[in-house]
Each structure stands twice: as C-alpha cells, then as structure tokens.
Tab-separated table of C-alpha atoms in Angstrom:
chain	number	residue	atom	x	y	z
U	1	LYS	CA	128.762	17.780	154.128
U	2	ASN	CA	128.412	14.985	151.315
U	3	GLU	CA	129.934	16.110	147.889
U	4	VAL	CA	128.300	14.076	145.038
U	5	GLU	CA	130.215	13.997	141.544
U	6	GLN	CA	128.559	12.705	138.466
U	7	SER	CA	130.202	11.814	135.146
U	8	PRO	CA	129.890	12.346	132.208
U	9	GLN	CA	127.838	15.742	132.350
U	10	ASN	CA	126.674	15.168	129.048
U	11	LEU	CA	126.454	11.939	127.005
U	12	THR	CA	125.120	11.426	123.506
U	13	ALA	CA	124.987	7.922	122.064
U	14	GLN	CA	123.478	6.004	119.234
U	15	GLU	CA	120.355	3.609	119.930
U	16	GLY	CA	121.355	0.312	121.020
U	17	GLU	CA	124.687	1.305	122.869
U	18	PHE	CA	125.537	0.396	126.282
U	19	ILE	CA	125.358	3.405	128.662
U	20	THR	CA	127.174	4.025	131.867
U	21	ILE	CA	126.832	6.941	134.141
U	22	ASN	CA	128.992	7.281	137.342
U	23	CYS	CA	128.561	8.758	140.563
U	24	SER	CA	131.110	9.268	143.522
U	25	TYR	CA	130.417	10.697	146.817
U	26	SER	CA	132.734	11.636	149.653
U	27	VAL	CA	131.230	10.449	152.934
U	28	GLY	CA	129.700	7.415	154.057
U	29	ILE	CA	125.822	7.031	153.435
U	30	SER	CA	122.912	5.155	154.293
U	31	ALA	CA	121.507	4.992	150.766
U	32	LEU	CA	121.998	6.098	147.113
U	33	HIS	CA	119.320	6.951	144.927
U	34	TRP	CA	119.123	7.086	141.024
U	35	LEU	CA	116.618	9.533	139.715
U	36	GLN	CA	115.338	10.123	136.032
U	37	GLN	CA	114.113	13.489	135.227
U	38	HIS	CA	112.418	14.266	131.745
U	39	PRO	CA	111.927	17.802	130.289
U	40	GLY	CA	109.093	19.359	132.037
U	41	GLY	CA	110.502	18.457	135.383
U	42	GLY	CA	108.828	15.258	136.508
U	43	ILE	CA	111.429	12.932	138.621
U	44	VAL	CA	110.913	9.166	138.528
U	45	SER	CA	112.873	7.301	141.220
U	46	LEU	CA	114.658	4.273	139.612
U	47	PHE	CA	116.667	2.663	142.337
U	48	MET	CA	117.432	2.877	145.941
U	49	LEU	CA	120.785	1.169	146.826
U	50	SER	CA	122.483	0.556	149.939
U	51	SER	CA	124.750	-2.284	148.729
U	52	GLY	CA	125.280	-4.688	145.788
U	53	LYS	CA	123.411	-4.490	142.464
U	54	LYS	CA	119.677	-3.964	141.464
U	55	LYS	CA	118.208	-4.685	137.947
U	56	HIS	CA	115.126	-3.370	136.605
U	57	GLY	CA	114.172	-4.138	132.826
U	58	ARG	CA	117.182	-2.679	130.751
U	59	LEU	CA	118.596	-0.522	133.736
U	60	ILE	CA	121.166	-1.887	136.262
U	61	ALA	CA	122.596	-0.079	139.342
U	62	THR	CA	125.435	-1.073	141.145
U	63	ILE	CA	127.238	0.528	144.251
U	64	ASN	CA	130.632	-0.150	145.850
U	65	ILE	CA	130.389	1.032	149.475
U	66	GLN	CA	134.159	0.890	150.085
U	67	GLU	CA	135.002	2.980	147.157
U	68	LYS	CA	132.221	5.519	147.569
U	69	HIS	CA	130.913	4.852	144.067
U	70	SER	CA	127.969	3.783	142.029
U	71	SER	CA	127.106	3.252	138.378
U	72	LEU	CA	124.048	3.246	136.316
U	73	HIS	CA	123.871	1.162	133.246
U	74	ILE	CA	121.453	1.177	130.461
U	75	THR	CA	121.682	-1.754	128.086
U	76	ALA	CA	120.105	-1.646	124.591
U	77	SER	CA	119.569	2.131	124.978
U	78	HIS	CA	116.482	3.557	123.241
U	79	PRO	CA	115.681	7.207	122.318
U	80	ARG	CA	112.949	7.033	125.189
U	81	ASP	CA	115.849	6.806	127.441
U	82	SER	CA	116.808	10.458	126.820
U	83	ALA	CA	116.611	12.335	129.973
U	84	VAL	CA	118.603	13.694	132.963
U	85	TYR	CA	119.967	11.128	135.352
U	86	ILE	CA	120.608	12.288	138.815
U	87	CYS	CA	122.480	10.510	141.531
U	88	ALA	CA	121.337	11.563	145.098
U	89	VAL	CA	122.771	10.170	148.620
U	90	LYS	CA	121.318	10.242	152.097
U	91	GLY	CA	123.642	10.254	154.791
U	92	GLY	CA	122.937	8.704	158.342
U	93	GLY	CA	120.127	10.027	160.699
U	94	ALA	CA	117.949	12.464	159.553
U	95	ASP	CA	120.152	14.051	156.793
U	96	GLY	CA	118.241	14.966	153.767
U	97	LEU	CA	119.315	13.864	150.089
U	98	THR	CA	122.520	15.587	148.364
U	99	PHE	CA	122.271	15.595	144.675
U	100	GLY	CA	124.612	15.390	141.997
U	101	LYS	CA	124.512	17.949	138.914
U	102	GLY	CA	123.003	15.208	136.839
U	103	THR	CA	124.006	13.490	133.499
U	104	HIS	CA	122.220	14.798	130.234
U	105	LEU	CA	121.742	11.712	128.106
U	106	ILE	CA	120.665	11.857	124.559
U	107	ILE	CA	119.996	8.751	122.532
U	108	GLN	CA	119.931	9.246	118.749
U	109	PRO	CA	117.889	7.045	116.657
N	1	LYS	CA	96.896	4.633	143.489
N	2	ALA	CA	96.988	8.341	143.493
N	3	GLY	CA	100.736	9.686	143.211
N	4	VAL	CA	102.065	12.738	145.054
N	5	THR	CA	100.074	15.938	144.083
N	6	GLN	CA	101.252	19.296	144.328
N	7	THR	CA	99.392	22.536	144.006
N	8	PRO	CA	99.549	24.917	142.238
N	9	ARG	CA	101.461	23.659	139.186
N	10	TYR	CA	102.607	27.322	138.181
N	11	LEU	CA	102.790	30.498	140.009
N	12	ILE	CA	103.920	33.974	139.380
N	13	LYS	CA	104.642	36.403	142.339
N	14	THR	CA	105.902	39.848	142.789
N	15	ARG	CA	109.162	40.549	144.781
N	16	GLY	CA	108.288	40.981	148.377
N	17	GLN	CA	105.214	38.816	148.574
N	18	GLN	CA	104.850	35.473	150.247
N	19	VAL	CA	103.671	32.309	148.747
N	20	THR	CA	102.435	28.850	149.997
N	21	LEU	CA	102.899	25.714	148.237
N	22	SER	CA	101.002	22.324	148.928
N	23	CYS	CA	101.938	18.824	148.690
N	24	SER	CA	99.681	15.774	149.284
N	25	PRO	CA	101.665	12.823	149.649
N	26	ILE	CA	100.607	9.221	148.556
N	27	SER	CA	98.205	7.615	151.140
N	28	GLY	CA	99.802	6.081	153.909
N	29	HIS	CA	103.095	7.891	153.408
N	30	ARG	CA	104.138	9.860	156.499
N	31	SER	CA	107.560	11.426	155.275
N	32	VAL	CA	107.326	14.430	152.875
N	33	SER	CA	110.310	16.116	151.839
N	34	TRP	CA	110.778	19.394	149.913
N	35	TYR	CA	113.321	20.435	147.159
N	36	GLN	CA	114.454	23.431	145.171
N	37	GLN	CA	115.627	23.158	141.657
N	38	THR	CA	117.444	26.068	139.732
N	39	PRO	CA	119.564	25.597	136.518
N	40	GLY	CA	122.426	27.090	138.525
N	41	GLN	CA	122.319	25.178	141.772
N	42	GLY	CA	120.441	22.093	140.731
N	43	LEU	CA	118.514	20.035	143.212
N	44	GLN	CA	118.822	21.122	146.712
N	45	PHE	CA	117.228	19.697	149.957
N	46	LEU	CA	114.995	22.119	151.825
N	47	PHE	CA	113.376	20.234	154.519
N	48	GLU	CA	111.685	16.795	155.564
N	49	TYR	CA	108.855	16.138	157.706
N	50	PHE	CA	107.755	12.868	159.279
N	51	SER	CA	104.697	12.623	161.326
N	52	GLU	CA	104.206	16.371	161.692
N	53	THR	CA	107.697	16.729	163.042
N	54	GLN	CA	110.476	18.565	160.947
N	55	ARG	CA	113.333	16.010	160.947
N	56	ASN	CA	115.906	18.142	159.069
N	57	LYS	CA	116.508	21.507	157.330
N	58	GLY	CA	118.760	22.243	154.515
N	59	ASN	CA	120.917	25.232	154.223
N	60	PHE	CA	118.194	27.792	153.213
N	61	PRO	CA	117.418	31.308	154.984
N	62	GLY	CA	114.460	31.496	157.581
N	63	ARG	CA	112.266	32.726	154.885
N	64	PHE	CA	111.537	29.312	153.994
N	65	SER	CA	109.437	27.506	156.270
N	66	GLY	CA	107.167	24.383	156.170
N	67	ARG	CA	104.667	22.270	158.044
N	68	GLN	CA	102.947	18.885	157.883
N	69	PHE	CA	99.596	18.132	159.072
N	70	SER	CA	98.031	15.216	160.879
N	71	ASN	CA	96.920	13.869	157.468
N	72	SER	CA	100.421	13.963	156.240
N	73	ARG	CA	99.576	16.715	153.779
N	74	SER	CA	102.604	19.456	153.737
N	75	GLU	CA	102.820	23.061	153.053
N	76	MET	CA	105.914	25.186	152.324
N	77	ASN	CA	105.955	28.895	152.574
N	78	VAL	CA	108.429	31.544	151.265
N	79	SER	CA	108.065	34.944	152.761
N	80	THR	CA	109.548	38.182	151.183
N	81	LEU	CA	110.046	36.592	147.850
N	82	GLU	CA	113.250	37.458	146.108
N	83	LEU	CA	114.034	36.982	142.187
N	84	GLY	CA	116.384	34.209	143.241
N	85	ASP	CA	113.521	32.220	144.700
N	86	SER	CA	112.273	31.557	141.060
N	87	ALA	CA	112.690	27.863	140.672
N	88	LEU	CA	110.967	24.322	140.436
N	89	TYR	CA	109.742	23.307	143.870
N	90	LEU	CA	109.329	19.428	144.202
N	91	CYS	CA	108.213	17.524	147.041
N	92	ALA	CA	108.582	13.670	147.460
N	93	SER	CA	106.844	11.316	149.995
N	94	SER	CA	108.080	8.079	151.389
N	95	LEU	CA	106.707	5.329	153.568
N	96	ASN	CA	109.993	5.489	155.577
N	97	ASP	CA	113.646	5.597	155.283
N	98	ILE	CA	113.672	1.934	154.109
N	99	TYR	CA	111.730	2.844	150.815
N	100	GLY	CA	112.522	5.174	148.011
N	101	TYR	CA	110.803	8.408	147.267
N	102	THR	CA	107.867	9.192	144.917
N	103	PHE	CA	108.175	12.764	143.605
N	104	GLY	CA	105.469	15.053	142.602
N	105	SER	CA	105.185	17.108	139.348
N	106	GLY	CA	106.377	20.145	141.186
N	107	THR	CA	105.506	23.838	141.408
N	108	ARG	CA	107.158	26.209	139.138
N	109	LEU	CA	107.454	29.529	140.894
N	110	THR	CA	108.437	32.735	138.972
N	111	VAL	CA	109.098	35.794	141.053
N	112	VAL	CA	109.011	39.154	138.902
C-alpha cells in the first residue's frame, strides 16, 4: 500500500510570495495528481504527472520518479489561491488513488 | 460541456437505513470512481468502474457497494448506515487512465 506524505500541513503566507508544497510517496506509481479543494468541498484537478514538469498559469508541478517526490509551486501567490492542496498517487494496474492529508494554504493580502 | 453531476447534494439519514447516491459523468467518460472524505481519515478511495465493470475496490466493508450502468452513470449504495458513515462522498469521471479526473461537487451525507 502506498503511503503519501505531504508537507507542510499548514502554510500561511503573504500575497506575492512563492509557495512550495511537497509530496512524497513510498511505492512506484503510474501517475501523480495535484488537486485543489476550496471550502464547500469542490475538488479541481490541477495536474496529472508521470514525469518531468508541467506549468499552468502561476502553477508549476514537478515530479522526480527516482526520489518518489513531487512539488507544487505557486508563483506570485494571491488570496484566491487559499485552499487545501491534495497530492494523490495512482499505482499500476487498476489501483485506485491514494491521497495525502492535504496542505491548508492561506494567502493573506 | 456539462460537468460531473452528483445527486443529491445533501442527505440526512438515520442509523440502520440505507442510502443510494448517484453520479452522472461527463459525456463520453467511461470511468467513474467514488471517494469518501471525512475530517479524520481524509480522502479515501471506495471503488472504480469502467464500462460497467468494477475495476478495483478500496478497503471498505461490504455495506458499501456500487454499480455502473450502460450509459456510464453510476450509483453507490450504503446499507445499514452507521454514524461513522457521515462524510462527503465524491465521484470523479475520466476518459481513461491517460487523462486526469473531473470531480463532482459531492453528496454530503449525515447519519443521525
């Protein structure tokens, strides 16, 4: 069973700061997902990665398969980025997603 | 295009009752997966269906079951409800394993 660890659990930063959220997993995977959850529960899929790096707007996600580690970066953070960011991994075959506990991010104006 | 639709949005049930939740995926998506989210355990995988076949099941008791219809709509059923089943139940659809997931808004179940 894959173990997914996220850090930090909570993060408060000032608007404009560069944000990094980390995710480590214990067993090889076929894909890693970064999800965003706002109060009220809705989840948005930000990235799906199997290697390398992806960028979408101010968000950047990277993955190092050998080190079993991924990072989510937010550049020029904004209060609307305040949310819970969740890392999830999918093993090979028909495995379902295994989730990290999430990182609660608050961006203060 | 329409997103993933879950009904109902909110539900209150009594211990011992059963409940059925519905999920309509994005048109063309054949994979539907279900998740339970609680404050204590976070998000946990329940099961995944692809073309009406259950592909995998998470570590939940047999009281939790699901099915997928030929139009890809899916239902999950929880029988003999317990207080601990109170949670946000989310479904997600996907075109296939190569693509990411699109999540519904969830059904918030309260068991009293």
